[in-house]
Tab-separated table of C-alpha atoms in Angstrom:
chain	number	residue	atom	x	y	z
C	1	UNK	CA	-78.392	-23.953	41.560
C	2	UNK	CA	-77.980	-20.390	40.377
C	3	UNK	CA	-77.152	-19.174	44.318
C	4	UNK	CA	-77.182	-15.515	45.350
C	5	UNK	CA	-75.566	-14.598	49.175
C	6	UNK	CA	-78.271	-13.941	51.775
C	7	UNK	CA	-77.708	-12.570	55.134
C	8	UNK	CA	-79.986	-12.879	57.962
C	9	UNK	CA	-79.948	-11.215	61.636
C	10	UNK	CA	-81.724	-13.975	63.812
C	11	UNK	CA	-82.550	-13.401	67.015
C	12	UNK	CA	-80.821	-15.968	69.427
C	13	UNK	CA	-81.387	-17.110	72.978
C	14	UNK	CA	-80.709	-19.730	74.816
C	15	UNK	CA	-81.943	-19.975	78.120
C	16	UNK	CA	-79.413	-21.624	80.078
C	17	UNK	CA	-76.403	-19.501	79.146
C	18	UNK	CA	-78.296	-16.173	78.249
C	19	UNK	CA	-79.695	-13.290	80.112
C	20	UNK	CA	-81.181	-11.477	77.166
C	21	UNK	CA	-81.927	-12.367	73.692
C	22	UNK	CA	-79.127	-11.307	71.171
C	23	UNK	CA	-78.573	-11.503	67.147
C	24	UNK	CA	-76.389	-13.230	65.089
C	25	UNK	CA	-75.531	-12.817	61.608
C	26	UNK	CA	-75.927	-15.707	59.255
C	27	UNK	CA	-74.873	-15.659	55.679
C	28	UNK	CA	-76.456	-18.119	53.574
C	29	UNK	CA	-76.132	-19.213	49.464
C	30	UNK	CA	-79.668	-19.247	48.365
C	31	UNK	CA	-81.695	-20.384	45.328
C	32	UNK	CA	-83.922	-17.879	43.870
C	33	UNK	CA	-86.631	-19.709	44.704
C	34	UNK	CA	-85.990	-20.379	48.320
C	35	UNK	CA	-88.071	-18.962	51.249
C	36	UNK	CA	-86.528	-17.779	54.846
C	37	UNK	CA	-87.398	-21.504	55.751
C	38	UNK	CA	-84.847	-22.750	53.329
C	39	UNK	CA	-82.675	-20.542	54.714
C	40	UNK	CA	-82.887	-21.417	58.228
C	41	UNK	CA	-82.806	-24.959	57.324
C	42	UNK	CA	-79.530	-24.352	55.191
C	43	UNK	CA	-77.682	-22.858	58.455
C	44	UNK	CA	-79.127	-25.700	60.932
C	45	UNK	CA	-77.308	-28.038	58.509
C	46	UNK	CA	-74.192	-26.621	57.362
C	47	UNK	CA	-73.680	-23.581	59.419
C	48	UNK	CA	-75.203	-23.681	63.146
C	49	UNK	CA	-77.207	-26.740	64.077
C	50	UNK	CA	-77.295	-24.933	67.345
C	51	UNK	CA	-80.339	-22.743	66.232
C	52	UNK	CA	-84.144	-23.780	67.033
C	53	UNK	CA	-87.335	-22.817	65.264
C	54	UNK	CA	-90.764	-24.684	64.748
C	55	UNK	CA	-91.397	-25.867	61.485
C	56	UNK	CA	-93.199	-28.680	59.544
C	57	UNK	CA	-95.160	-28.711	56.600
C	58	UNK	CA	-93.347	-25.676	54.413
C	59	UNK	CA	-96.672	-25.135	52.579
C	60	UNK	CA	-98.886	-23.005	55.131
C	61	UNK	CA	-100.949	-25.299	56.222
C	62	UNK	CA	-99.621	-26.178	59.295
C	63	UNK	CA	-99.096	-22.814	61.114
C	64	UNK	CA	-96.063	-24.144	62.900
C	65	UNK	CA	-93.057	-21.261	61.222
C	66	UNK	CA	-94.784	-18.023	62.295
C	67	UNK	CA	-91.573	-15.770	62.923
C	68	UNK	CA	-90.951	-11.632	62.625
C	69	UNK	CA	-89.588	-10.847	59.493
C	70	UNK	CA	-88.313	-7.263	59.268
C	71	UNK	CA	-90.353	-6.657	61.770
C	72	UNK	CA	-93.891	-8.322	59.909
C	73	UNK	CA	-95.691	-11.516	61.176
C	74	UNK	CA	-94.853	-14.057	58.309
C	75	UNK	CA	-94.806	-18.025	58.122
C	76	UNK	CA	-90.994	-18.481	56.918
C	77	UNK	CA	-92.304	-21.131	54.543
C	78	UNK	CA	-94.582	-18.335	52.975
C	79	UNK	CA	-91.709	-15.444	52.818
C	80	UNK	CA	-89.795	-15.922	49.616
C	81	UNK	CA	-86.301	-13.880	49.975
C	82	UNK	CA	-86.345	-12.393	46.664
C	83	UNK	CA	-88.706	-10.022	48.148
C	84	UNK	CA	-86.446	-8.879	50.896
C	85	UNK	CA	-83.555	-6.468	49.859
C	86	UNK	CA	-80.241	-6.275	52.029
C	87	UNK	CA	-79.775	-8.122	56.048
C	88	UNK	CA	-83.338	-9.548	56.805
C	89	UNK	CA	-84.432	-9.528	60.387
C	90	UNK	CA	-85.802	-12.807	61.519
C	91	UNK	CA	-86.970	-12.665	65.162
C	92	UNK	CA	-89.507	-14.870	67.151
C	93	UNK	CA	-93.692	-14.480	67.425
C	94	UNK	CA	-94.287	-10.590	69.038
C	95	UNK	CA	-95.911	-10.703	71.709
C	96	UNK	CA	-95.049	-14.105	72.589
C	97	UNK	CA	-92.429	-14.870	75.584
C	98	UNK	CA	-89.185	-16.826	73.836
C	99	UNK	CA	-88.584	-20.271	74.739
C	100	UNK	CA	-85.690	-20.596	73.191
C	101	UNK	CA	-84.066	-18.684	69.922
C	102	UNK	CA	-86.929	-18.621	67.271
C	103	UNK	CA	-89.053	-20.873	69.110
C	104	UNK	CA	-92.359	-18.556	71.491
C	105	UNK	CA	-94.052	-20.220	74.520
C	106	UNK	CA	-97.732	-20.555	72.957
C	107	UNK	CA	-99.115	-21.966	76.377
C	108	UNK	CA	-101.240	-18.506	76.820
C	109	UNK	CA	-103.076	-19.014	73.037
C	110	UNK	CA	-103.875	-23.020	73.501
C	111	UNK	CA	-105.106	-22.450	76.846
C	112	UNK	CA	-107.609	-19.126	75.173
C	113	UNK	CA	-108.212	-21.339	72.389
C	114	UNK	CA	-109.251	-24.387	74.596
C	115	UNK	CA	-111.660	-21.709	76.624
C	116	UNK	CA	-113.818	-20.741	73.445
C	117	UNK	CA	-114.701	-24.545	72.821
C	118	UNK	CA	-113.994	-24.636	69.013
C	119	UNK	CA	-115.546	-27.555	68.339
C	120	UNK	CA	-119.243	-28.458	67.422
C	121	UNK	CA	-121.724	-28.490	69.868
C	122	UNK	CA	-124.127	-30.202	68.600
C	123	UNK	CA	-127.976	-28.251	68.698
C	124	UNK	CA	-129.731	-31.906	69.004
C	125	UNK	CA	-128.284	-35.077	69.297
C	126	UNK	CA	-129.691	-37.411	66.537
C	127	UNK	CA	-129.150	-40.983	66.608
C	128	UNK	CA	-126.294	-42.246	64.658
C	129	UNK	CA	-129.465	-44.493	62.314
C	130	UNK	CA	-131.114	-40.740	62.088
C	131	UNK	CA	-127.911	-39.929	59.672
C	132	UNK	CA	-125.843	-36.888	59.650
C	133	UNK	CA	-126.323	-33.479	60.358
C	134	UNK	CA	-126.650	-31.975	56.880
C	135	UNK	CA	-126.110	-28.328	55.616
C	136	UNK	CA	-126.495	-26.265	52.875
C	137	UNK	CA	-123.470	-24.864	50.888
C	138	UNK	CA	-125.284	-21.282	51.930
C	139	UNK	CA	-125.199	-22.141	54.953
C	140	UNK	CA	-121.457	-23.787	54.684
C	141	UNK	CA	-120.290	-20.688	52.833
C	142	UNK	CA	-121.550	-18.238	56.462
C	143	UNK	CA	-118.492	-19.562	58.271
C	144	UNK	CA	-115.987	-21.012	55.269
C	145	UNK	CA	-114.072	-18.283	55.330
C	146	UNK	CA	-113.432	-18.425	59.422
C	147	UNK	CA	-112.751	-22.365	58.940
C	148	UNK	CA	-109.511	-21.792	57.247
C	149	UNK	CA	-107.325	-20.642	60.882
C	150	UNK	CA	-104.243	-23.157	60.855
C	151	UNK	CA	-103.767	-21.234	64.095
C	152	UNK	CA	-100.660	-20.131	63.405
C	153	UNK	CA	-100.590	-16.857	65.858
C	154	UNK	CA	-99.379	-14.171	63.587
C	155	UNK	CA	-102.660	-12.386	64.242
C	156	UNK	CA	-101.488	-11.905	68.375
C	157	UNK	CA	-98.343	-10.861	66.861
C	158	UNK	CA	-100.092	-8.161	65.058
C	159	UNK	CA	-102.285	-7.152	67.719
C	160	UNK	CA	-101.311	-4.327	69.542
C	161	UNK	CA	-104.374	-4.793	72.200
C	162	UNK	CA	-102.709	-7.850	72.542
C	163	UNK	CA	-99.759	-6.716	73.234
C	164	UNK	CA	-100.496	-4.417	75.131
C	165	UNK	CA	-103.261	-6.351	77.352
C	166	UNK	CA	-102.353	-10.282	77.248
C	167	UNK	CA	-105.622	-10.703	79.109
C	168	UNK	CA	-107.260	-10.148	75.635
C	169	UNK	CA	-108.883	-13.504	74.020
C	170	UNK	CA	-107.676	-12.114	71.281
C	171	UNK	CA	-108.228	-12.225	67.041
C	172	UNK	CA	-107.721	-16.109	66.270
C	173	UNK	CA	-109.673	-18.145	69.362
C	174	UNK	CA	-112.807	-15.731	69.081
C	175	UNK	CA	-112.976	-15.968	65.042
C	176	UNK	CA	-112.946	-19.571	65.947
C	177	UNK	CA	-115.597	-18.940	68.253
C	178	UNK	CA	-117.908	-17.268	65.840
C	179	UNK	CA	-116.924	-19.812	63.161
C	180	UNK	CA	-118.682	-22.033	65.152
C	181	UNK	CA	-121.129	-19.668	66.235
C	182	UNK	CA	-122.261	-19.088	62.806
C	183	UNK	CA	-122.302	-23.625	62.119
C	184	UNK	CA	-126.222	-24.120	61.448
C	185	UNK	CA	-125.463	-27.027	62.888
C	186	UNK	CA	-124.084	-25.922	66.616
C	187	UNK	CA	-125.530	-25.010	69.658
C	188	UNK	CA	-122.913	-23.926	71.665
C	189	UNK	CA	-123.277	-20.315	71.327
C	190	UNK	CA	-124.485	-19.006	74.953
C	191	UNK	CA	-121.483	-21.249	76.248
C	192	UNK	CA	-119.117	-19.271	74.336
C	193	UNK	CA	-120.556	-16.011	74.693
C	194	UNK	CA	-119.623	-15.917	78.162
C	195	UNK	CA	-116.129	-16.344	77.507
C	196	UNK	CA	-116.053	-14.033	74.229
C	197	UNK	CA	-118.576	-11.244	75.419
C	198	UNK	CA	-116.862	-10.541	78.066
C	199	UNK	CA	-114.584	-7.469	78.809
C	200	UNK	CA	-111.121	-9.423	77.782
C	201	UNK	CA	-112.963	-10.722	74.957
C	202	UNK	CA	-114.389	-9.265	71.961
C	203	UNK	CA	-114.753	-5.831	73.545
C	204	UNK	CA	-110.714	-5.356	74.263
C	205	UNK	CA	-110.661	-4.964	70.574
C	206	UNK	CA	-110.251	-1.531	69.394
C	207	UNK	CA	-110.393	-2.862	65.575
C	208	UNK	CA	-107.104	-1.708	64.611
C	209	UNK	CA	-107.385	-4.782	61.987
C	210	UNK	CA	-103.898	-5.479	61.722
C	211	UNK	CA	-104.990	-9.295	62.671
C	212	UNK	CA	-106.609	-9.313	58.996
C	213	UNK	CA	-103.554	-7.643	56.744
C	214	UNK	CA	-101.138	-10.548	58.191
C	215	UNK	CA	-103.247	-13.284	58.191
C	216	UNK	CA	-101.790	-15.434	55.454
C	217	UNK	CA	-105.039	-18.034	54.872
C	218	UNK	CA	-107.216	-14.492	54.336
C	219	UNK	CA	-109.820	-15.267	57.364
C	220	UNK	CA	-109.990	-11.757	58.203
C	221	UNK	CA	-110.447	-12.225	62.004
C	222	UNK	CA	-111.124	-8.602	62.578
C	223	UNK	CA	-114.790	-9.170	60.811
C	224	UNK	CA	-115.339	-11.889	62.924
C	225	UNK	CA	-114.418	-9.844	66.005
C	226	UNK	CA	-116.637	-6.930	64.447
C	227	UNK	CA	-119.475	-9.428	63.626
C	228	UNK	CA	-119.234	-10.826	67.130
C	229	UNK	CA	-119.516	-7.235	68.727
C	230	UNK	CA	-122.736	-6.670	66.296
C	231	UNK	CA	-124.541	-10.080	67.589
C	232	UNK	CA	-123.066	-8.897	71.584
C	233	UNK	CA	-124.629	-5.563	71.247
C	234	UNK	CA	-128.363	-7.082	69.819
C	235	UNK	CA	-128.181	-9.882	72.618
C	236	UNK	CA	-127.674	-6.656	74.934
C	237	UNK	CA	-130.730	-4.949	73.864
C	238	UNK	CA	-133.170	-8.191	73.563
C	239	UNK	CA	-132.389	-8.834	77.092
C	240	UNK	CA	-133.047	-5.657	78.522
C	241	UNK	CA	-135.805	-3.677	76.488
C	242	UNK	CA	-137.821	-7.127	75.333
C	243	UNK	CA	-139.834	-8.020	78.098
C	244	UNK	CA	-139.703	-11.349	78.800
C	245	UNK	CA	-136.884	-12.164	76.673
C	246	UNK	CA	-134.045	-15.038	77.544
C	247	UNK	CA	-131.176	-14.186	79.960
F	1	UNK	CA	-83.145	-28.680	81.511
F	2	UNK	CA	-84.575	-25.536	82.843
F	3	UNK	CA	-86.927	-23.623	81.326
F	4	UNK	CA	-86.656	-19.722	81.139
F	5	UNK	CA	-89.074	-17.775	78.876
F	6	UNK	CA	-87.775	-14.604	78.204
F	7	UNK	CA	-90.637	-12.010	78.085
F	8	UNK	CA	-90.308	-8.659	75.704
F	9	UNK	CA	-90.788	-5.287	77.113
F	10	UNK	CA	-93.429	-3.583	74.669
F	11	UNK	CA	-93.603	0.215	74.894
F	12	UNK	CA	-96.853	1.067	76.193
F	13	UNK	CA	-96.510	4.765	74.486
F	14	UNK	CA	-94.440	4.377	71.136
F	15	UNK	CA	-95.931	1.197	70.060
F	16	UNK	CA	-97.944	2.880	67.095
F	17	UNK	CA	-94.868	4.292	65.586
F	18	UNK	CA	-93.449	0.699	64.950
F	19	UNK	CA	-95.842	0.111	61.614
F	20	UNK	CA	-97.749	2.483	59.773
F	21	UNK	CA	-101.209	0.191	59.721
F	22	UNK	CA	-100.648	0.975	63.544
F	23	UNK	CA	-100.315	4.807	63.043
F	24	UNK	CA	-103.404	4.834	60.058
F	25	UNK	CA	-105.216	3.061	62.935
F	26	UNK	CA	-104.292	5.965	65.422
F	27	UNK	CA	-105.410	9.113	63.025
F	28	UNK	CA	-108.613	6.902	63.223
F	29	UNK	CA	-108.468	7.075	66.998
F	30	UNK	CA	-107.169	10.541	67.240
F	31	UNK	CA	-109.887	12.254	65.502
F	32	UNK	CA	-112.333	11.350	68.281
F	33	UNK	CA	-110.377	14.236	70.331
F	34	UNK	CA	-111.761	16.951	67.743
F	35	UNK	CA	-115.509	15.537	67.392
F	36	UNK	CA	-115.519	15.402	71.342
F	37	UNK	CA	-114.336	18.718	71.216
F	38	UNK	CA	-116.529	19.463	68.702
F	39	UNK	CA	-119.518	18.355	70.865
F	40	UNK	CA	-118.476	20.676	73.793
F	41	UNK	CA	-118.564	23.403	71.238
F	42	UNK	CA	-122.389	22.437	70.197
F	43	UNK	CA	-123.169	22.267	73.692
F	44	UNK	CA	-122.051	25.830	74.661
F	45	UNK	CA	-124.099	26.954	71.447
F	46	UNK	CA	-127.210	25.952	73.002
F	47	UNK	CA	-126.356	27.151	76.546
F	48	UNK	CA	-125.938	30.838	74.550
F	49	UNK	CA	-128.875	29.960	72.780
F	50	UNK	CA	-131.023	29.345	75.982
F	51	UNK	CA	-129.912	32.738	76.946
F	52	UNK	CA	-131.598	34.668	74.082
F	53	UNK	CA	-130.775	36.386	70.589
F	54	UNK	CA	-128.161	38.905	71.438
F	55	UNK	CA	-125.976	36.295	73.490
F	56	UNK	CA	-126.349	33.611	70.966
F	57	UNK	CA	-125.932	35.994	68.150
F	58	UNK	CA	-122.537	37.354	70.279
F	59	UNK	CA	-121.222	32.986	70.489
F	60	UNK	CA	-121.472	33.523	66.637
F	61	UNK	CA	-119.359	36.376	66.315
F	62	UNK	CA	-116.618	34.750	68.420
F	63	UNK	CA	-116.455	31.705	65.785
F	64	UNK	CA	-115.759	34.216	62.936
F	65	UNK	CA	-112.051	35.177	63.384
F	66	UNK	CA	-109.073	33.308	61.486
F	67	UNK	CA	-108.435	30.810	64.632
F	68	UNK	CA	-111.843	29.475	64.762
F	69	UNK	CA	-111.954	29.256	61.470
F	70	UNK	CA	-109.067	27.503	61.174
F	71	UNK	CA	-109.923	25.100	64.214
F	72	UNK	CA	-113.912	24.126	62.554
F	73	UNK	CA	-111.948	23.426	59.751
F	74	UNK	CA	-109.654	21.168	61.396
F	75	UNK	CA	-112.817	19.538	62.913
F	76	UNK	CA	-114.075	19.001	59.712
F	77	UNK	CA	-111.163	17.598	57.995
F	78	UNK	CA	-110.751	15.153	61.162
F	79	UNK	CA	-114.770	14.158	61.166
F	80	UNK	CA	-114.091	13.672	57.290
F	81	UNK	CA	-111.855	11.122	57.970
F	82	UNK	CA	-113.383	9.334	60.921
F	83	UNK	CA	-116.552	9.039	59.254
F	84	UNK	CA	-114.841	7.691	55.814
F	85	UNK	CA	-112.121	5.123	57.959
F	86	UNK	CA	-115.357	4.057	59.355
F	87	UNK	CA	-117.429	3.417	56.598
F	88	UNK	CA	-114.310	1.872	54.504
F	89	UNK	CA	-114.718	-0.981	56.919
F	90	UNK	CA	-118.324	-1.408	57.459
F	91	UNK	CA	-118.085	-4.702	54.998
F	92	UNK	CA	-116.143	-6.525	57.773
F	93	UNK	CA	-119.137	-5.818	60.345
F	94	UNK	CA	-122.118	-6.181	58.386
F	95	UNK	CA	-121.385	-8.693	55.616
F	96	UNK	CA	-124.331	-9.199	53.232
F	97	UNK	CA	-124.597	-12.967	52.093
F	98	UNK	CA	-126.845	-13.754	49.073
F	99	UNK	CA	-127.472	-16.745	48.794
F	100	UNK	CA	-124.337	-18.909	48.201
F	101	UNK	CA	-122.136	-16.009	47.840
F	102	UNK	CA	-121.702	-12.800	49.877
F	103	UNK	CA	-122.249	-8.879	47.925
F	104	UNK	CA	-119.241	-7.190	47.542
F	105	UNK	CA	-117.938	-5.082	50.594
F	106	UNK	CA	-117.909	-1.937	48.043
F	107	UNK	CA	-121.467	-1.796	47.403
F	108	UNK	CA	-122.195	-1.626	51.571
F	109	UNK	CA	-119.544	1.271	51.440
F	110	UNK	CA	-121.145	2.949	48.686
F	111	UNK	CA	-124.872	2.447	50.701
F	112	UNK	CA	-123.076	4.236	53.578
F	113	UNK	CA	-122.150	6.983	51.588
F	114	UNK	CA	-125.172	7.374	50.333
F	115	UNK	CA	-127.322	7.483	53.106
F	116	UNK	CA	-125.053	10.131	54.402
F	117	UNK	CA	-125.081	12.875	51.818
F	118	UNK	CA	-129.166	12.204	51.970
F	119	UNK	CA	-129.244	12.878	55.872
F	120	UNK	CA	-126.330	15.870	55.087
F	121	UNK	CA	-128.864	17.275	52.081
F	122	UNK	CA	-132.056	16.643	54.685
F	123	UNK	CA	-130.585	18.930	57.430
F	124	UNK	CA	-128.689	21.330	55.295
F	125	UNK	CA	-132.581	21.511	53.571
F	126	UNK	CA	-134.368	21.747	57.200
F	127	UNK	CA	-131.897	24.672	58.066
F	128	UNK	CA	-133.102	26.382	54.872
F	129	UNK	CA	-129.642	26.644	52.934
F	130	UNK	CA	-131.457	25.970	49.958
């Protein structure tokens, strides 16, 4: 292994003993290859198996190793340190209370996620001898892009609305909304609309689209948000200049 | 084992200095101040206006010296840029899918552009400039 020293700040707290988050320095032999995963790894084995961070896959697919990385919203297994020059800064989630050291309380995003039903409701019911519910790849490709959310929350770390207002629904749940909004085959929409047209939904964001430049599966939530304030707007004016037109 | 989240203070006033996405985001935002401004200025024209030739003609006057200059200026450069960080984005609300595949984000820019220098030309043509 041709190792080169890396040093990382990590942000440590542990609940029972601490009163505030502090950091601690690490310094770690790396392989050139190696991301801030590795790293972390590395010290948990050899160094400190005292520090605690989520992690599973290491390919970005599982969304579990969102962390601050100087100060960005990365997944560690998706932050090679050959791109980071000098001490790197590896903190938890913004915007996210700590649990403990790298590890953020996500209660608050399950329970929004739960809220904007992202599953398929189906328009009709068929029989299960009727067959499935088929689609078009045109009509696949409306929402493919909005499918690909591991839900890995570095878009609430981005967020400043959601920093600042944690009432927000915020960028991943409603892109999952409209993902499913957009399925030719679902019917939930006017169930989800109340949840995501309302004043902590879509219309807390102020599209500052930092949700889209840290995304690392390139959904781009901040169209969906946008796209969702579009459809809002033209269910606004149906219902109160068509007469006759559905609540 | 007890559990005791600790919760981050965020700065509800320097926030936007911390990346500078959040601070291109904010001369987006900021630029509102100068249109609305802007607005109040078209507003008083017409009040002068309603009150015949001389005072409108006097309103005009006013908006000829090297600070009012340099403040419609400002304006413009600020209206400039909230009109073209708005259209730069446009692709994100209005997507236009073709079929299996979706048109390219630049050419619903480059429709936004267009339509506005043909409303610009329209007007500047209806006030007679050319």
């Amino acid at each position: 292994m041709n190792a080169r020293i890396v040093e990382l700040d990590v942000l440590r707290y542990d609940p029972e003993t601490d009163s505030e988050p502090h950091f601690q320095r690490y310094t770690v032999p790396c392989a050139e290859e190696w991301v801030v995963l590795d790293a972390l790894n590395a010290v948990k084995e050899s160094i400190d198996p005292t520090l605690n961070y989520r992690w599973s896959c290491h390919m970005a697919v599982c969304g579990s190793c969102g962390m601050m990385i100087n100060g960005e919203p990365k997944l560690s297994c998706h932050a090679f340190l050959r791109d980071y020059a000098g001490v790197s800064r590896v903190e938890p989630l913004a915007n996210f209370p700590i649990e403990r050291d790298l590890i953020t309380v996500a209660d608050d995003f399950i329970d929004k996620l739960k809220r904007v039903k992202p599953y398929l409701i189906p328009a009709r019911n068929e029989a299960v001898p009727d067959g499935e519910y088929k689609q078009t790849p045109a009509q696949l490709m409306k929402y493919r892009q909005f499918s690909m959310c591991i839900n890995c929350m570095l878009c609430y770390a981005a967020c400043p609305e959601y920093a600042l207002q944690p009432m927000f629904l915020g960028p991943a749940a409603i892109a999952l909304a409209h993902r499913y909004n957009l399925d030719s085959r679902d019917g939930g929409r006017d169930e989800r609309q109340e949840v995501i047209a309302s004043h902590a939904g879509v219309w807390e964001c102020s599209f500052v689209g930092a949700c889209s430049e840290v995304c690392p599966k390139a959904v781009d939530p901040a169209a969906a948000l946008q796209q969702v304030k579009v459809a809002s707007t033209i269910d606004w004016f149906k219902e109160h200049l068509l007469p006759g037109a559905r609540k | 084992m007890s559990r005791k989240p600790y919760i981050r203070e965020v700065s509800k006033t320097g926030w936007y200095f911390k990346q500078p996405r959040y601070l291109r985001y904010m001369s987006r935002e900021v630029t509102c101040i100068f249109i609305g401004a802007f607005a109040l200025l078209l507003l008083c024209a017409l009040g002068r206006l309603a009150d015949g030739p001389a005072s409108y003609d006097a309103f005009l006057a006013s908006l000829q010296g090297p600070w009012a200059i340099f403040g419609l200026l400002a304006v413009l450069i600020f209206a400039v840029h909230n009109a073209t960080s708005w259209f730069n984005v446009t692709p994100k609300a209005m997507p236009v899918q073709i079929g299996e595949e979706f048109l390219p984000g630049k050419f619903v820019v480059v429709a936004h552009y267009a339509v506005w220098i043909i409303v610009s030309l329209t007007v500047l043509f209806l006030a007679g400039v050319f």
